[in-house]
Amino acid sequence: MMPEDGAGRQHVVGRLRLHGDERRRWPTETGREGLDFTINDESSVAVSGDWESHGDLVFPLVRRIAREHPSVHTVLHLGDLRWVPALRVGKRRLHLYDGFIPKLDEELHRTRLRLLLTPGNHDDWSSLQPAFLAHPERPRRLTPQIWALPRGLRFHIGGRAFLSFGGAVSLDADRGTAEVPTDDDVRRAAAGGSVDVLLAHEPPNSGIAAVERALDANQRWSADRLDLSASSRSRIDRLVDQVRPRLAFHAHMHVGGRVSVGDRTTVALSVIGGHGNTVILRLASLEVDALGTAENESDS
Ligand SMILES: [Mn+2]
């Protein structure tokens, strides 16, 4: 007899399969092609940093977003889900990290949330890069509820212009170049002009103290990796200078923080379990609230 969790997993994995037109479905309300992703006049979205496949912390968070912010339909995720496609072993599919991705998809399905991923260095670029090269103009649907956004993709939610710019230099190890944004990527991404919100995995050098402390406490990282990281961060600076976002979100450093210069704000999102992993972005005002802040509370 099949054990209960085995049966459950079979169900989850079965729902995960995408066929033909399902794979081509856009993250729009009708599923048709288009870069306005607004669902039912969305007024706010969740923005979240590194989840690192920690299901025990992530699944309660997903349920909390749905419970405390019922009008939110979208999680903008800034990378390092640790997304990796299923491995085929004979006729079976094996999902790494204790089935984190199928389980996450099931939680998102149950809570009626979709997740738009700005990939990090710990998402699988050996799969993402060829897909993005083939179709740089469109999101790649990874599961029924999860789409990955090509580097440089622009889209709209609730009347706001977003630019997704995924990837970053790994600090702990050399994982090749596919994860790293290039000068060409910056040029192409900037060509469309200014945006309201930049979504990046790699941080710009915005002066957030916690980010600078994380980089200064660098004994575990080699000088080579730190140099590559510095040049990658300066590319994000150039992108910010050119697209002039009112709000620039990033992840990757596993610390939270925020800095404002004039009317421009940079927000660093922490790793799951840290303070400030997830925030709520109100689209009309571009105000950023802590999770759990009542939706009308600061409307004065
Ligand atoms: Mn990262």
Short mmCIF file of C-alpha atoms and ligand atoms in Angstrom, two decimals:
data_model
loop_
_atom_site.label_atom_id
_atom_site.label_comp_id
_atom_site.label_asym_id
_atom_site.label_seq_id
_atom_site.Cartn_x
_atom_site.Cartn_y
_atom_site.Cartn_z
CA MET A 1 0.00 0.00 0.00
CA MET A 2 1.24 3.46 -0.84
CA PRO A 3 2.06 5.59 2.21
CA GLU A 4 -0.05 8.70 2.69
CA ASP A 5 2.66 11.20 1.99
CA GLY A 6 3.59 9.23 -1.13
CA ALA A 7 0.01 9.54 -2.41
CA GLY A 8 0.01 13.25 -1.58
CA ARG A 9 3.21 13.79 -3.44
CA GLN A 10 1.89 11.95 -6.49
CA HIS A 11 -1.10 14.29 -6.53
CA VAL A 12 1.10 17.37 -6.24
CA VAL A 13 3.47 16.25 -8.96
CA GLY A 14 0.54 15.38 -11.24
CA ARG A 15 -0.90 18.88 -10.97
CA LEU A 16 2.53 20.33 -11.69
CA ARG A 17 2.71 18.99 -15.25
CA LEU A 18 2.06 21.60 -17.93
CA HIS A 19 0.97 20.61 -21.41
CA GLY A 20 0.96 22.54 -24.69
CA ASP A 21 -1.10 25.70 -24.28
CA GLU A 22 -0.82 25.60 -20.48
CA ARG A 23 2.92 26.13 -20.82
CA ARG A 24 2.33 29.12 -23.12
CA ARG A 25 -0.19 30.78 -20.77
CA TRP A 26 0.92 34.29 -19.75
CA PRO A 27 0.60 35.55 -16.16
CA THR A 28 -2.33 37.72 -17.26
CA GLU A 29 -5.91 37.40 -16.13
CA THR A 30 -7.03 35.63 -19.32
CA GLY A 31 -3.74 33.84 -19.86
CA ARG A 32 -3.38 35.63 -23.18
CA GLU A 33 -0.18 37.28 -24.33
CA GLY A 34 0.32 40.76 -22.87
CA LEU A 35 2.56 42.77 -20.58
CA ASP A 36 -0.20 44.22 -18.40
CA PHE A 37 -0.33 41.57 -15.68
CA THR A 38 -3.04 43.34 -13.64
CA ILE A 39 -5.59 40.93 -12.16
CA ASN A 40 -8.92 42.51 -11.15
CA ASP A 41 -7.44 45.98 -10.62
CA GLU A 42 -4.76 44.81 -8.20
CA SER A 43 -3.96 47.60 -5.73
CA SER A 44 -1.05 45.98 -3.90
CA VAL A 45 1.46 43.18 -4.37
CA ALA A 46 3.83 41.30 -2.07
CA VAL A 47 7.57 41.60 -2.71
CA SER A 48 9.80 38.94 -1.21
CA GLY A 49 13.51 38.08 -0.93
CA ASP A 50 15.50 34.84 -0.88
CA TRP A 51 13.49 31.72 0.12
CA GLU A 52 16.34 29.21 -0.38
CA SER A 53 13.94 26.23 -0.49
CA HIS A 54 13.10 26.55 3.26
CA GLY A 55 9.57 25.15 3.04
CA ASP A 56 9.03 25.04 6.79
CA LEU A 57 9.31 28.85 6.87
CA VAL A 58 8.03 29.68 3.38
CA PHE A 59 4.69 27.82 3.37
CA PRO A 60 3.40 29.52 6.56
CA LEU A 61 4.53 32.85 5.08
CA VAL A 62 2.54 32.23 1.88
CA ARG A 63 -0.55 31.43 3.97
CA ARG A 64 0.04 34.55 6.06
CA ILE A 65 0.25 36.79 2.97
CA ALA A 66 -3.07 35.37 1.76
CA ARG A 67 -4.74 35.66 5.17
CA GLU A 68 -3.59 39.16 6.08
CA HIS A 69 -3.71 40.65 2.57
CA PRO A 70 -6.65 39.03 0.77
CA SER A 71 -6.51 41.60 -2.04
CA VAL A 72 -2.95 40.56 -2.95
CA HIS A 73 -2.81 38.12 -5.90
CA THR A 74 0.85 38.47 -6.83
CA VAL A 75 4.14 37.72 -5.12
CA LEU A 76 7.06 39.42 -6.86
CA HIS A 77 9.92 37.20 -5.82
CA LEU A 78 13.45 38.56 -6.06
CA GLY A 79 15.26 35.30 -6.55
CA ASP A 80 16.90 32.31 -4.91
CA LEU A 81 13.84 30.17 -4.55
CA ARG A 82 16.38 27.49 -5.52
CA TRP A 83 14.21 26.63 -8.48
CA VAL A 84 15.55 23.68 -10.42
CA PRO A 85 13.60 21.54 -12.89
CA ALA A 86 12.61 18.01 -11.90
CA LEU A 87 15.20 15.34 -12.63
CA ARG A 88 13.99 12.46 -14.78
CA VAL A 89 14.90 9.12 -13.28
CA GLY A 90 13.51 6.45 -15.60
CA LYS A 91 9.77 7.19 -15.75
CA ARG A 92 9.79 9.11 -12.49
CA ARG A 93 10.45 12.75 -11.76
CA LEU A 94 12.56 13.63 -8.78
CA HIS A 95 12.14 17.08 -7.19
CA LEU A 96 15.11 18.34 -5.22
CA TYR A 97 15.03 20.00 -1.80
CA ASP A 98 12.33 17.67 -0.46
CA GLY A 99 9.95 18.67 -3.25
CA PHE A 100 10.06 22.38 -2.35
CA ILE A 101 8.89 23.62 -5.75
CA PRO A 102 5.86 21.29 -6.14
CA LYS A 103 4.87 21.95 -2.53
CA LEU A 104 5.25 25.70 -3.02
CA ASP A 105 3.17 25.56 -6.18
CA GLU A 106 0.45 23.73 -4.26
CA GLU A 107 0.46 26.40 -1.49
CA LEU A 108 0.24 29.15 -4.12
CA HIS A 109 -2.60 27.32 -5.85
CA ARG A 110 -4.52 26.93 -2.59
CA THR A 111 -4.05 30.58 -1.65
CA ARG A 112 -4.75 31.81 -5.22
CA LEU A 113 -1.43 33.56 -5.50
CA ARG A 114 0.83 33.65 -8.53
CA LEU A 115 4.56 34.12 -8.16
CA LEU A 116 6.62 36.12 -10.65
CA LEU A 117 10.28 35.25 -10.20
CA THR A 118 13.17 37.62 -10.86
CA PRO A 119 15.73 34.80 -10.75
CA GLY A 120 18.70 34.84 -8.39
CA ASN A 121 22.08 33.18 -8.73
CA HIS A 122 20.69 30.11 -6.94
CA ASP A 123 17.97 29.49 -9.49
CA ASP A 124 18.98 27.12 -12.26
CA TRP A 125 20.51 29.22 -15.05
CA SER A 126 21.47 26.12 -17.05
CA SER A 127 17.72 25.83 -17.71
CA LEU A 128 16.74 29.50 -17.54
CA GLN A 129 19.42 30.90 -19.88
CA PRO A 130 18.47 28.89 -23.00
CA ALA A 131 14.77 29.54 -22.34
CA PHE A 132 15.36 33.30 -21.99
CA LEU A 133 17.61 33.42 -25.06
CA ALA A 134 14.87 31.71 -27.10
CA HIS A 135 12.13 34.03 -25.76
CA PRO A 136 13.51 37.20 -24.17
CA GLU A 137 10.15 38.89 -24.72
CA ARG A 138 8.03 36.71 -22.48
CA PRO A 139 7.89 35.14 -19.02
CA ARG A 140 8.68 31.45 -18.79
CA ARG A 141 6.01 29.45 -16.96
CA LEU A 142 7.80 27.06 -14.62
CA THR A 143 4.78 25.59 -12.83
CA PRO A 144 1.04 26.38 -12.90
CA GLN A 145 1.54 29.24 -10.38
CA ILE A 146 5.17 30.31 -11.02
CA TRP A 147 6.64 32.32 -13.91
CA ALA A 148 10.30 33.30 -14.37
CA LEU A 149 10.97 36.75 -15.84
CA PRO A 150 13.77 37.18 -18.40
CA ARG A 151 16.45 39.74 -17.55
CA GLY A 152 15.23 43.09 -18.88
CA LEU A 153 11.51 42.22 -19.08
CA ARG A 154 9.17 45.16 -18.55
CA PHE A 155 5.57 44.74 -17.46
CA HIS A 156 2.72 46.59 -15.73
CA ILE A 157 0.62 45.85 -12.67
CA GLY A 158 -1.96 48.33 -11.41
CA GLY A 159 -0.74 51.05 -13.76
CA ARG A 160 2.87 50.84 -12.56
CA ALA A 161 5.82 50.05 -14.82
CA PHE A 162 8.14 47.31 -13.54
CA LEU A 163 11.51 46.15 -14.84
CA SER A 164 12.80 42.71 -13.84
CA PHE A 165 16.58 42.27 -13.87
CA GLY A 166 17.56 38.91 -12.43
CA GLY A 167 20.90 37.27 -11.72
CA ALA A 168 23.88 38.11 -9.53
CA VAL A 169 27.46 37.09 -8.90
CA SER A 170 27.70 34.18 -6.44
CA LEU A 171 29.99 35.16 -3.58
CA ASP A 172 30.58 31.72 -2.10
CA ALA A 173 31.61 29.85 -5.27
CA ASP A 174 32.17 30.19 -9.03
CA ARG A 175 28.96 29.04 -10.71
CA GLY A 176 29.78 30.23 -14.22
CA THR A 177 28.72 33.34 -16.09
CA ALA A 178 25.07 32.62 -16.98
CA GLU A 179 23.95 34.00 -13.60
CA VAL A 180 25.75 37.32 -14.09
CA PRO A 181 24.13 40.35 -15.78
CA THR A 182 26.32 41.82 -18.54
CA ASP A 183 26.93 45.34 -19.86
CA ASP A 184 24.78 44.38 -22.86
CA ASP A 185 21.98 43.29 -20.54
CA VAL A 186 22.11 46.73 -18.88
CA ARG A 187 22.06 48.51 -22.26
CA ARG A 188 19.09 46.49 -23.49
CA ALA A 189 17.19 46.83 -20.22
CA ALA A 190 17.79 50.58 -20.02
CA ALA A 191 16.76 51.24 -23.62
CA GLY A 192 13.08 51.32 -22.70
CA GLY A 193 13.53 54.38 -20.47
CA SER A 194 12.35 55.05 -16.95
CA VAL A 195 10.26 52.72 -14.78
CA ASP A 196 8.45 53.03 -11.48
CA VAL A 197 9.87 49.89 -9.88
CA LEU A 198 13.10 47.96 -10.48
CA LEU A 199 13.20 44.32 -9.33
CA ALA A 200 16.74 42.95 -9.06
CA HIS A 201 18.46 40.12 -7.25
CA GLU A 202 21.88 41.83 -7.25
CA PRO A 203 22.00 44.99 -5.09
CA PRO A 204 23.02 48.42 -6.34
CA ASN A 205 25.46 50.37 -4.14
CA SER A 206 22.73 52.39 -2.48
CA GLY A 207 24.37 52.87 0.90
CA ILE A 208 22.14 50.57 2.96
CA ALA A 209 24.26 50.04 6.10
CA ALA A 210 23.25 46.39 6.65
CA VAL A 211 24.23 45.51 3.06
CA GLU A 212 27.61 47.24 3.42
CA ARG A 213 28.22 45.42 6.71
CA ALA A 214 27.39 42.08 5.07
CA LEU A 215 29.95 42.78 2.33
CA ASP A 216 32.56 44.01 4.81
CA ALA A 217 32.23 40.86 6.92
CA ASN A 218 33.75 39.05 3.98
CA GLN A 219 36.28 36.61 5.46
CA ARG A 220 34.44 33.64 3.95
CA TRP A 221 34.47 35.08 0.40
CA SER A 222 37.53 35.23 -1.88
CA ALA A 223 38.94 38.48 -3.21
CA ASP A 224 38.12 37.32 -6.76
CA ARG A 225 34.45 36.76 -5.96
CA LEU A 226 34.23 40.11 -4.13
CA ASP A 227 35.78 41.92 -7.14
CA LEU A 228 33.30 40.29 -9.53
CA SER A 229 30.47 41.15 -7.15
CA ALA A 230 31.61 44.79 -7.00
CA SER A 231 31.61 45.12 -10.79
CA SER A 232 28.20 43.44 -10.99
CA ARG A 233 26.80 45.84 -8.38
CA SER A 234 28.18 48.80 -10.31
CA ARG A 235 26.24 47.54 -13.36
CA ILE A 236 23.07 47.72 -11.27
CA ASP A 237 24.08 51.28 -10.30
CA ARG A 238 24.27 52.16 -14.02
CA LEU A 239 20.89 50.60 -14.63
CA VAL A 240 19.38 52.58 -11.73
CA ASP A 241 20.93 55.81 -13.09
CA GLN A 242 19.35 55.18 -16.47
CA VAL A 243 15.87 53.90 -15.59
CA ARG A 244 15.51 56.12 -12.51
CA PRO A 245 13.06 53.94 -10.54
CA ARG A 246 11.09 55.50 -7.69
CA LEU A 247 11.60 52.15 -5.95
CA ALA A 248 14.46 49.69 -6.43
CA PHE A 249 14.10 46.33 -4.66
CA HIS A 250 16.89 43.80 -4.32
CA ALA A 251 17.72 40.61 -2.42
CA HIS A 252 20.88 38.40 -2.42
CA MET A 253 22.68 39.85 0.63
CA HIS A 254 20.27 38.16 3.09
CA VAL A 255 19.80 41.37 5.11
CA GLY A 256 16.94 43.85 5.15
CA GLY A 257 17.21 47.62 4.97
CA ARG A 258 16.01 50.73 3.25
CA VAL A 259 17.47 54.05 2.15
CA SER A 260 15.87 57.07 0.47
CA VAL A 261 17.56 59.83 -1.50
CA GLY A 262 15.11 62.52 -2.55
CA ASP A 263 12.01 60.73 -3.84
CA ARG A 264 13.92 57.52 -4.72
CA THR A 265 14.03 54.57 -2.36
CA THR A 266 16.05 51.35 -2.36
CA VAL A 267 14.75 48.39 -0.35
CA ALA A 268 16.92 45.37 0.55
CA LEU A 269 14.88 42.26 1.37
CA SER A 270 16.30 39.76 3.84
CA VAL A 271 16.47 35.99 3.62
CA ILE A 272 13.38 33.99 4.70
CA GLY A 273 13.15 34.03 8.49
CA GLY A 274 15.05 37.32 8.73
CA HIS A 275 13.49 40.69 9.52
CA GLY A 276 12.05 42.24 6.36
CA ASN A 277 11.91 39.27 3.99
CA THR A 278 8.51 40.28 2.62
CA VAL A 279 6.84 43.66 2.20
CA ILE A 280 3.58 44.88 0.73
CA LEU A 281 3.87 47.42 -2.09
CA ARG A 282 0.87 49.69 -2.56
CA LEU A 283 0.74 50.44 -6.25
CA ALA A 284 -1.15 53.76 -6.22
CA SER A 285 1.19 55.48 -3.76
CA LEU A 286 4.29 53.25 -4.18
CA GLU A 287 4.40 53.01 -0.39
CA VAL A 288 6.09 49.96 1.09
CA ASP A 289 4.55 48.46 4.23
CA ALA A 290 5.65 45.71 6.57
CA LEU A 291 3.72 42.49 6.16
CA GLY A 292 0.57 42.50 8.28
CA THR A 293 0.00 46.26 8.15
CA ALA A 294 -3.74 46.72 7.67
CA GLU A 295 -4.58 47.79 4.14
CA ASN A 296 -6.27 51.09 5.15
CA GLU A 297 -4.21 51.82 8.20
CA SER A 298 -1.89 54.47 6.77
CA ASP A 299 -4.20 55.92 4.14
CA SER A 300 -4.47 59.26 5.98
MN MN B 1 21.62 35.13 -4.18
#
